[in-house]
CSV table of C-alpha atoms (C1' of nucleotides) in Angstrom, one decimal:
chain,number,residue,atom,x,y,z
F,1,MET,CA,2.5,-6.6,-4.9
F,2,LEU,CA,4.4,-5.5,-7.5
F,3,SER,CA,2.7,-8.0,-10.1
F,4,ASP,CA,-0.4,-7.6,-9.2
F,5,SER,CA,-0.8,-5.0,-12.0
F,6,GLN,CA,-4.0,-5.8,-13.6
F,7,THR,CA,-6.1,-6.9,-10.2
F,8,SER,CA,-10.2,-7.0,-9.6
F,9,GLN,CA,-12.5,-6.6,-12.1
F,10,PRO,CA,-15.4,-8.4,-11.1
F,11,LEU,CA,-17.0,-6.0,-7.7
F,12,PRO,CA,-19.9,-8.6,-7.2
F,13,ALA,CA,-22.7,-6.2,-8.6
F,14,LYS,CA,-23.6,-6.0,-4.6
F,15,GLY,CA,-27.5,-4.7,-5.0
F,16,SER,CA,-26.8,-3.7,-8.5
F,17,LYS,CA,-28.0,-0.2,-7.3
F,18,LEU,CA,-25.0,0.7,-9.5
F,19,GLY,CA,-25.5,1.1,-13.0
F,20,PRO,CA,-22.2,0.7,-15.6
F,21,ILE,CA,-21.0,4.2,-15.3
F,22,GLU,CA,-20.6,4.1,-11.8
F,23,MET,CA,-19.0,0.9,-11.7
F,24,GLU,CA,-16.4,1.7,-14.2
F,25,ALA,CA,-15.6,4.8,-12.1
F,26,ILE,CA,-15.5,3.1,-9.1
F,27,GLU,CA,-13.4,0.3,-9.6
F,28,MET,CA,-11.0,2.8,-11.5
F,29,PHE,CA,-11.1,4.6,-8.6
F,30,ILE,CA,-10.4,1.8,-5.7
F,31,ASN,CA,-7.7,1.3,-8.4
F,32,PHE,CA,-6.2,5.0,-8.0
F,33,PHE,CA,-6.7,4.8,-4.4
F,34,ARG,CA,-4.9,1.8,-3.4
F,35,LEU,CA,-1.8,2.6,-5.2
F,36,LEU,CA,-1.6,5.4,-2.8
F,37,GLY,CA,-2.1,2.7,-0.3
F,38,LEU,CA,-5.8,3.7,0.8
F,39,PRO,CA,-8.8,1.0,1.4
F,40,LYS,CA,-11.5,0.1,-0.9
F,41,SER,CA,-13.7,1.6,0.4
F,42,ILE,CA,-12.8,5.3,-0.3
F,43,GLY,CA,-12.3,4.8,-3.3
F,44,GLU,CA,-15.6,3.6,-3.7
F,45,ILE,CA,-16.3,6.7,-1.9
F,46,TYR,CA,-15.0,9.1,-4.1
F,47,GLY,CA,-15.6,6.9,-7.8
F,48,LEU,CA,-19.1,7.2,-6.8
F,49,LEU,CA,-19.0,11.3,-5.9
F,50,PHE,CA,-17.1,11.6,-9.1
F,51,VAL,CA,-19.9,10.4,-11.8
F,52,SER,CA,-22.9,11.9,-9.4
F,53,PRO,CA,-24.6,14.4,-10.8
F,54,ARG,CA,-25.4,15.9,-7.6
F,55,PRO,CA,-24.2,15.7,-4.1
F,56,LEU,CA,-24.8,12.6,-2.1
F,57,THR,CA,-25.4,12.3,1.9
F,58,MET,CA,-23.9,9.6,4.3
F,59,ASP,CA,-27.3,7.6,4.3
F,60,ASP,CA,-27.3,7.4,-0.1
F,61,LEU,CA,-23.1,6.5,0.1
F,62,MET,CA,-24.0,4.4,3.3
F,63,HIS,CA,-26.8,2.3,1.1
F,64,ARG,CA,-25.7,2.4,-2.6
F,65,LEU,CA,-22.8,0.8,-1.5
F,66,ASN,CA,-23.3,-1.3,1.1
F,67,ILE,CA,-20.6,0.0,3.2
F,68,SER,CA,-21.3,0.9,7.1
F,69,LEU,CA,-21.5,4.5,9.1
F,70,GLY,CA,-18.5,3.8,10.3
F,71,ALA,CA,-16.6,3.7,6.8
F,72,ALA,CA,-18.6,6.0,5.2
F,73,SER,CA,-17.9,9.0,7.7
F,74,GLN,CA,-13.9,7.8,8.1
F,75,GLY,CA,-13.7,7.6,4.2
F,76,LEU,CA,-15.5,10.8,4.4
F,77,LYS,CA,-13.1,12.3,6.5
F,78,THR,CA,-9.7,10.8,5.3
F,79,LEU,CA,-11.6,12.3,1.7
F,80,ARG,CA,-11.9,15.6,3.1
F,81,SER,CA,-8.7,15.8,4.8
F,82,PHE,CA,-6.2,16.0,1.2
F,83,GLY,CA,-9.2,17.9,-0.1
F,84,ALA,CA,-10.4,15.3,-3.0
F,85,VAL,CA,-14.5,15.7,-1.6
F,86,LYS,CA,-16.3,19.0,0.1
F,87,ALA,CA,-19.0,19.4,1.7
F,88,VAL,CA,-21.8,21.4,-0.2
F,89,TYR,CA,-24.9,23.2,1.8
F,90,SER,CA,-27.8,22.3,0.3
F,91,PRO,CA,-30.5,24.8,1.6
F,92,GLY,CA,-32.7,23.4,4.7
F,93,GLU,CA,-31.6,20.2,4.5
F,94,ARG,CA,-30.1,18.6,7.5
F,95,ARG,CA,-27.8,16.2,6.5
F,96,ASP,CA,-24.6,17.3,4.8
F,97,HIS,CA,-24.1,16.6,1.3
F,98,PHE,CA,-20.4,16.0,-0.1
F,99,VAL,CA,-19.1,16.1,-4.0
F,100,ALA,CA,-16.1,15.3,-5.2
F,101,ASP,CA,-13.5,17.4,-5.8
F,102,LEU,CA,-12.7,17.6,-9.5
F,103,GLU,CA,-9.0,19.6,-8.8
F,104,LEU,CA,-6.4,16.7,-8.8
F,105,SER,CA,-3.5,19.2,-8.6
F,106,ARG,CA,-4.8,19.9,-5.3
F,107,PHE,CA,-4.8,16.4,-3.8
F,108,ALA,CA,-2.1,15.2,-5.8
F,109,SER,CA,0.1,18.1,-3.9
F,110,THR,CA,-1.2,17.2,-0.4
F,111,PHE,CA,-0.1,14.1,-1.4
F,112,LEU,CA,3.2,15.1,-1.7
F,113,LYS,CA,3.7,17.1,0.9
F,114,GLU,CA,2.3,15.8,3.3
F,115,GLN,CA,3.3,11.5,2.3
F,116,ILE,CA,6.4,12.3,0.4
F,117,LEU,CA,7.8,15.5,1.4
F,118,PRO,CA,8.3,14.0,5.6
F,119,ARG,CA,9.6,10.9,4.2
F,120,ILE,CA,12.3,12.7,2.7
F,121,GLU,CA,12.9,14.1,5.7
F,122,GLN,CA,12.5,11.7,8.1
F,123,ALA,CA,15.4,9.6,5.6
F,124,GLY,CA,17.9,12.9,5.5
F,125,GLN,CA,17.5,12.2,9.5
F,126,ARG,CA,18.9,8.7,9.3
F,127,ALA,CA,21.3,9.2,6.9
F,128,GLU,CA,23.2,11.4,9.9
F,129,ARG,CA,22.0,9.5,12.2
F,130,MET,CA,23.9,6.9,10.0
F,131,GLU,CA,27.7,8.8,8.5
F,132,ALA,CA,28.3,9.9,12.7
F,133,ALA,CA,27.7,5.7,13.5
F,134,LEU,CA,30.6,5.1,11.2
F,135,ALA,CA,33.0,5.7,13.4
F,136,SER,CA,32.3,2.2,15.1
F,137,LEU,CA,33.4,0.3,12.0
F,138,PRO,CA,36.2,-1.4,11.4
F,139,ASP,CA,38.4,0.6,8.3
F,140,ALA,CA,38.2,-1.6,5.8
F,141,GLU,CA,33.8,-1.3,5.4
F,142,ARG,CA,34.1,2.2,6.7
F,143,GLN,CA,34.6,3.7,2.9
F,144,VAL,CA,33.1,1.5,1.3
F,145,THR,CA,30.1,2.3,3.7
F,146,ARG,CA,30.8,6.0,4.0
F,147,ALA,CA,30.3,6.1,-0.1
F,148,ARG,CA,26.9,4.2,0.5
F,149,ILE,CA,25.5,7.1,2.9
F,150,ASN,CA,26.9,9.4,0.2
F,151,GLU,CA,24.5,8.0,-2.3
F,152,LEU,CA,21.4,7.8,-0.7
F,153,ARG,CA,22.1,11.4,-0.1
F,154,ARG,CA,22.3,12.0,-3.5
F,155,TRP,CA,19.4,10.5,-3.6
F,156,LEU,CA,17.3,12.6,-1.0
F,157,ASP,CA,18.9,15.8,-2.5
F,158,ARG,CA,17.6,14.7,-5.4
F,159,GLY,CA,13.8,14.1,-4.3
F,160,ARG,CA,14.1,17.7,-2.6
F,161,SER,CA,15.0,19.5,-5.3
F,162,MET,CA,11.9,17.5,-7.6
F,163,LEU,CA,9.4,18.2,-5.3
F,164,PRO,CA,9.0,21.9,-6.1
F,165,VAL,CA,9.2,20.7,-10.2
F,166,ALA,CA,6.9,18.1,-9.2
F,167,LEU,CA,4.5,21.2,-7.6
F,168,LYS,CA,4.8,23.1,-10.3
F,169,LEU,CA,3.6,20.9,-12.8
F,170,LEU,CA,0.3,19.8,-11.7
F,171,ALA,CA,-0.4,23.5,-10.9
L,1,MET,CA,-3.7,5.3,5.7
L,2,LEU,CA,-2.8,8.8,5.0
L,3,SER,CA,-2.6,9.8,9.0
L,4,ASP,CA,0.3,7.5,9.8
L,5,SER,CA,3.4,9.6,8.4
L,6,GLN,CA,5.6,9.2,11.7
L,7,THR,CA,5.0,5.7,11.9
L,8,SER,CA,7.4,2.3,13.1
L,9,GLN,CA,10.3,3.7,15.1
L,10,PRO,CA,11.1,0.2,17.2
L,11,LEU,CA,11.9,-2.3,15.2
L,12,PRO,CA,12.4,-4.8,18.5
L,13,ALA,CA,16.5,-5.5,18.2
L,14,LYS,CA,15.8,-9.6,16.4
L,15,GLY,CA,19.6,-10.8,17.2
L,16,SER,CA,20.6,-7.7,17.7
L,17,LYS,CA,22.9,-9.2,15.0
L,18,LEU,CA,21.8,-5.6,13.1
L,19,GLY,CA,25.1,-2.9,13.8
L,20,PRO,CA,23.3,0.7,14.3
L,21,ILE,CA,23.5,1.7,10.6
L,22,GLU,CA,22.1,-1.5,9.2
L,23,MET,CA,18.9,-0.6,11.7
L,24,GLU,CA,18.9,2.9,10.3
L,25,ALA,CA,18.7,1.4,6.4
L,26,ILE,CA,16.6,-1.5,7.2
L,27,GLU,CA,14.2,0.8,8.5
L,28,MET,CA,14.3,3.6,6.2
L,29,PHE,CA,13.9,1.3,3.5
L,30,ILE,CA,10.7,-0.6,4.4
L,31,ASN,CA,9.6,2.6,4.8
L,32,PHE,CA,10.1,3.8,1.3
L,33,PHE,CA,9.2,0.2,0.2
L,34,ARG,CA,5.5,0.8,2.1
L,35,LEU,CA,5.2,3.3,0.1
L,36,LEU,CA,5.4,1.6,-3.1
L,37,GLY,CA,2.7,-1.4,-1.2
L,38,LEU,CA,5.9,-3.6,-0.7
L,39,PRO,CA,6.1,-6.2,2.5
L,40,LYS,CA,8.6,-5.3,5.3
L,41,SER,CA,10.5,-8.3,4.3
L,42,ILE,CA,11.7,-7.1,1.4
L,43,GLY,CA,12.8,-3.0,2.6
L,44,GLU,CA,14.8,-5.2,4.8
L,45,ILE,CA,16.6,-7.7,2.1
L,46,TYR,CA,17.1,-4.4,0.5
L,47,GLY,CA,18.6,-2.2,3.4
L,48,LEU,CA,20.7,-4.7,4.6
L,49,LEU,CA,22.3,-5.5,1.2
L,50,PHE,CA,22.3,-1.7,1.1
L,51,VAL,CA,24.4,-0.5,3.2
L,52,SER,CA,26.3,-4.7,3.1
L,53,PRO,CA,29.9,-4.0,2.1
L,54,ARG,CA,30.6,-7.3,0.5
L,55,PRO,CA,27.7,-9.2,-1.5
L,56,LEU,CA,25.2,-11.5,0.9
L,57,THR,CA,24.4,-14.9,0.6
L,58,MET,CA,20.6,-15.4,1.1
L,59,ASP,CA,21.7,-17.6,4.1
L,60,ASP,CA,22.9,-14.3,5.4
L,61,LEU,CA,19.8,-12.7,4.8
L,62,MET,CA,17.6,-15.6,6.3
L,63,HIS,CA,20.3,-15.2,9.5
L,64,ARG,CA,20.9,-11.9,9.9
L,65,LEU,CA,17.1,-10.4,9.5
L,66,ASN,CA,15.5,-13.6,11.2
L,67,ILE,CA,13.5,-13.7,8.3
L,68,SER,CA,12.2,-17.7,6.7
L,69,LEU,CA,13.5,-19.1,3.2
L,70,GLY,CA,10.5,-18.5,1.1
L,71,ALA,CA,10.7,-14.3,2.2
L,72,ALA,CA,14.4,-15.0,1.7
L,73,SER,CA,13.8,-16.1,-2.0
L,74,GLN,CA,10.2,-14.3,-2.4
L,75,GLY,CA,11.9,-11.3,-1.0
L,76,LEU,CA,15.0,-11.3,-3.3
L,77,LYS,CA,12.6,-12.5,-6.2
L,78,THR,CA,11.1,-8.6,-6.7
L,79,LEU,CA,14.0,-7.0,-6.2
L,80,ARG,CA,15.3,-8.6,-9.0
L,81,SER,CA,12.8,-8.7,-10.9
L,82,PHE,CA,12.8,-4.6,-11.5
L,83,GLY,CA,16.3,-4.2,-10.4
L,84,ALA,CA,16.6,-3.3,-7.6
L,85,VAL,CA,19.5,-6.3,-6.7
L,86,LYS,CA,21.3,-8.2,-8.8
L,87,ALA,CA,23.1,-11.6,-8.0
L,88,VAL,CA,26.5,-11.3,-8.2
L,89,TYR,CA,29.4,-14.5,-9.0
L,90,SER,CA,31.7,-14.9,-6.3
L,91,PRO,CA,34.5,-17.5,-8.0
L,92,GLY,CA,34.2,-20.6,-6.5
L,93,GLU,CA,31.6,-20.0,-4.3
L,94,ARG,CA,28.0,-22.2,-4.9
L,95,ARG,CA,25.5,-20.5,-3.8
L,96,ASP,CA,24.6,-17.0,-5.1
L,97,HIS,CA,25.9,-13.7,-3.8
L,98,PHE,CA,23.6,-10.6,-3.9
L,99,VAL,CA,23.9,-7.0,-3.6
L,100,ALA,CA,21.4,-3.6,-4.0
L,101,ASP,CA,22.0,-1.6,-7.1
L,102,LEU,CA,22.2,1.6,-6.5
L,103,GLU,CA,20.9,2.6,-9.8
L,104,LEU,CA,17.6,4.5,-8.2
L,105,SER,CA,16.3,5.6,-11.7
L,106,ARG,CA,16.4,2.0,-13.3
L,107,PHE,CA,14.2,0.9,-10.4
L,108,ALA,CA,11.8,4.6,-10.7
L,109,SER,CA,11.3,3.8,-14.3
L,110,THR,CA,10.4,0.7,-14.0
L,111,PHE,CA,7.5,1.2,-11.6
L,112,LEU,CA,6.5,4.0,-13.7
L,113,LYS,CA,6.2,1.3,-16.9
L,114,GLU,CA,4.7,-1.3,-15.1
L,115,GLN,CA,2.9,-0.1,-12.5
L,116,ILE,CA,1.7,3.3,-13.8
L,117,LEU,CA,1.3,3.2,-17.3
L,118,PRO,CA,-0.8,0.2,-17.7
L,119,ARG,CA,-2.9,1.7,-14.9
L,120,ILE,CA,-3.6,5.0,-17.1
L,121,GLU,CA,-4.5,3.3,-19.9
L,122,GLN,CA,-6.8,0.7,-18.1
L,123,ALA,CA,-8.6,3.9,-16.9
L,124,GLY,CA,-8.1,5.3,-20.1
L,125,GLN,CA,-10.6,2.4,-21.6
L,126,ARG,CA,-13.1,2.9,-18.3
L,127,ALA,CA,-13.1,6.1,-19.4
L,128,GLU,CA,-14.7,4.5,-23.3
L,129,ARG,CA,-16.6,2.6,-21.4
L,130,MET,CA,-18.1,5.2,-19.7
L,131,GLU,CA,-18.8,7.5,-22.5
L,132,ALA,CA,-20.4,5.2,-24.5
L,133,ALA,CA,-22.6,4.0,-21.5
L,134,LEU,CA,-23.3,8.1,-21.4
L,135,ALA,CA,-26.6,7.1,-23.5
L,136,SER,CA,-28.4,5.4,-21.0
L,137,LEU,CA,-28.6,8.0,-19.2
L,138,PRO,CA,-31.5,10.8,-18.1
L,139,ASP,CA,-30.7,14.0,-20.1
L,140,ALA,CA,-30.5,15.2,-17.3
L,141,GLU,CA,-27.9,13.9,-16.0
L,142,ARG,CA,-26.1,12.7,-18.9
L,143,GLN,CA,-25.4,16.4,-19.6
L,144,VAL,CA,-23.3,16.6,-16.6
L,145,THR,CA,-21.6,13.4,-16.5
L,146,ARG,CA,-20.5,13.6,-19.9
L,147,ALA,CA,-18.2,16.7,-18.3
L,148,ARG,CA,-17.0,14.7,-15.7
L,149,ILE,CA,-15.5,11.8,-17.5
L,150,ASN,CA,-14.0,14.8,-20.4
L,151,GLU,CA,-12.0,16.3,-16.6
L,152,LEU,CA,-11.7,12.3,-16.2
L,153,ARG,CA,-10.2,11.8,-19.8
L,154,ARG,CA,-7.9,15.3,-19.0
L,155,TRP,CA,-6.2,13.9,-16.4
L,156,LEU,CA,-5.5,11.1,-18.2
L,157,ASP,CA,-4.2,12.4,-20.9
L,158,ARG,CA,-1.6,15.1,-18.1
L,159,GLY,CA,-0.2,11.7,-16.6
L,160,ARG,CA,0.3,10.2,-20.1
L,161,SER,CA,2.5,13.1,-21.1
L,162,MET,CA,4.0,13.6,-17.9
L,163,LEU,CA,5.2,10.6,-18.2
L,164,PRO,CA,8.2,10.9,-20.4
L,165,VAL,CA,9.0,13.7,-18.7
L,166,ALA,CA,9.7,12.2,-15.5
L,167,LEU,CA,11.5,9.3,-16.9
L,168,LYS,CA,13.6,12.0,-19.0
L,169,LEU,CA,14.0,13.8,-15.1
L,170,LEU,CA,15.5,10.5,-13.5
L,171,ALA,CA,17.8,9.6,-16.3
A,1,DC,C1',23.8,-41.9,-11.1
A,2,DA,C1',22.7,-40.8,-6.7
A,3,DC,C1',23.7,-37.6,-3.1
A,4,DA,C1',23.8,-33.1,-0.9
A,5,DC,C1',23.3,-28.1,-1.5
A,6,DA,C1',20.8,-24.4,-3.5
A,7,DG,C1',16.8,-22.1,-4.7
A,8,DT,C1',12.1,-22.2,-5.4
A,9,DT,C1',6.7,-22.9,-4.6
A,10,DC,C1',2.8,-23.5,-2.2
A,11,DA,C1',-0.3,-24.5,1.4
A,12,DA,C1',-1.0,-23.2,5.8
A,13,DT,C1',-0.8,-19.8,9.4
A,14,DA,C1',0.0,-15.3,11.5
A,15,DA,C1',0.4,-10.4,11.4
A,16,DG,C1',-2.1,-6.1,9.6
A,17,DA,C1',-5.3,-3.5,8.4
A,18,DA,C1',-10.0,-2.7,6.7
A,19,DA,C1',-14.9,-2.9,7.5
A,20,DT,C1',-18.5,-3.0,11.1
A,21,DG,C1',-21.9,-1.5,14.2
A,22,DA,C1',-23.2,0.0,19.0
A,23,DA,C1',-21.9,3.7,22.0
A,24,DA,C1',-21.1,8.3,22.5
A,25,DT,C1',-20.8,13.1,20.4
A,26,DC,C1',-22.5,16.7,18.5
A,27,DC,C1',-26.0,20.0,16.9
A,28,DC,C1',-30.2,22.1,15.7
A,29,DG,C1',-34.8,22.8,16.3
A,30,DG,C1',-38.7,23.9,19.2
Z,1,DC,C1',-32.2,23.4,27.8
Z,2,DC,C1',-34.8,19.0,25.6
Z,3,DG,C1',-35.6,15.3,21.7
Z,4,DG,C1',-33.9,13.3,18.3
Z,5,DG,C1',-31.5,12.9,14.4
Z,6,DA,C1',-26.6,13.2,12.1
Z,7,DT,C1',-22.3,12.3,12.5
Z,8,DT,C1',-17.7,10.2,14.8
Z,9,DT,C1',-15.0,7.1,17.7
Z,10,DC,C1',-13.8,3.0,18.4
Z,11,DA,C1',-13.4,-1.8,20.6
Z,12,DT,C1',-14.3,-6.4,18.1
Z,13,DT,C1',-15.0,-8.5,13.9
Z,14,DT,C1',-13.7,-9.9,9.3
Z,15,DC,C1',-10.7,-9.7,5.2
Z,16,DT,C1',-6.6,-9.6,3.1
Z,17,DT,C1',-1.2,-10.2,2.7
Z,18,DA,C1',3.1,-11.4,4.3
Z,19,DT,C1',5.6,-15.1,6.5
Z,20,DT,C1',6.9,-19.5,7.5
Z,21,DG,C1',8.4,-24.4,6.4
Z,22,DA,C1',7.8,-28.3,4.8
Z,23,DA,C1',8.0,-30.5,-0.2
Z,24,DC,C1',9.7,-30.1,-4.5
Z,25,DT,C1',13.2,-29.0,-8.4
Z,26,DG,C1',17.0,-28.1,-10.0
Z,27,DT,C1',22.4,-29.1,-10.3
Z,28,DG,C1',27.3,-29.8,-9.8
Z,29,DT,C1',30.5,-33.2,-7.9
Z,30,DG,C1',32.8,-37.5,-6.5
DNA sequence: CACACAGTTCAATAAGAAATGAAATCCCGG
DNA sequence: CCGGGATTTCATTTCTTATTGAACTGTGTG
């Protein structure tokens, strides 16, 4: 919830396969991705890839992080889906190798475009429907409620107009 | 997860105590607050207060939303904690009455200050510790990893410097 | 001062989300 | 076109988080 600011320091030293730098990075990205509502395993994967000096295979991730095959596969899928991780070709190697994409801006903007914008649009449609439903309200309430809906519209417009600015700031 | 963009249309018509406008508002704010990692009940409460033409008591909320006493109390507590809802004095009434605070900017900035900023600071500390731990790395890796840590620092600085701008945009 | 009503807290439970792992699918090399 | 490793998928399990409801606290009134 909102009050849980300083959570999860420990992380119980899985198989002590992780050095201090890796641990810090992993914890950091667990926190960061949680802020976006993404599961822990995704933070772990990205964190490890972020500090890894060479590309890692799914197998590496599974073993060093003690996560399952499925979690590794799905986590990578999600991370690739918004460009936070990419597969690099490793000569003569069968397995895929993955690296963290360091261009924060790329996936921040994916996030804005795929998560925030659709919600604003959806909310806009709701506002329309609310407006339409105003008719069925007793006179006394209608005025007040109409004002609220307009307030809501103002927020949404503002949000809409801020998105491009935010995208520009990131780029 | 990230792919769940268009969730939760229905909302199973609890006791049909809610009109269409209220339903829309509630669903909208459930979505919105979920984006910030807050539970459904909080979205419900805020949504109902938002479109209510008069202040509501905890009792009103419990009955119209079919939520428990505890949920109403805690939800209101959280909402008040970041200024999204306030108690208004109702003359001669014993119970507290609550209204939605329509100043989005106020609680957006609370969110930035209480959620985002601390995380950036915490992350900064981690970066320091990572830097310190670099010494223990084999030469080959040290260079690469140092570069990553610096990249990280750049992100954090950028975030830090964007916060005041964001706050100004909202105000 | 005690009763009744309003509100808070918190342990127990229910609901929901993420992780697991086995089965299915996809390739690449022979 | 077969065999086998790599990856994906998804039903089940595990874990986390929200919700409930009952006990507790606080408070104003007769």
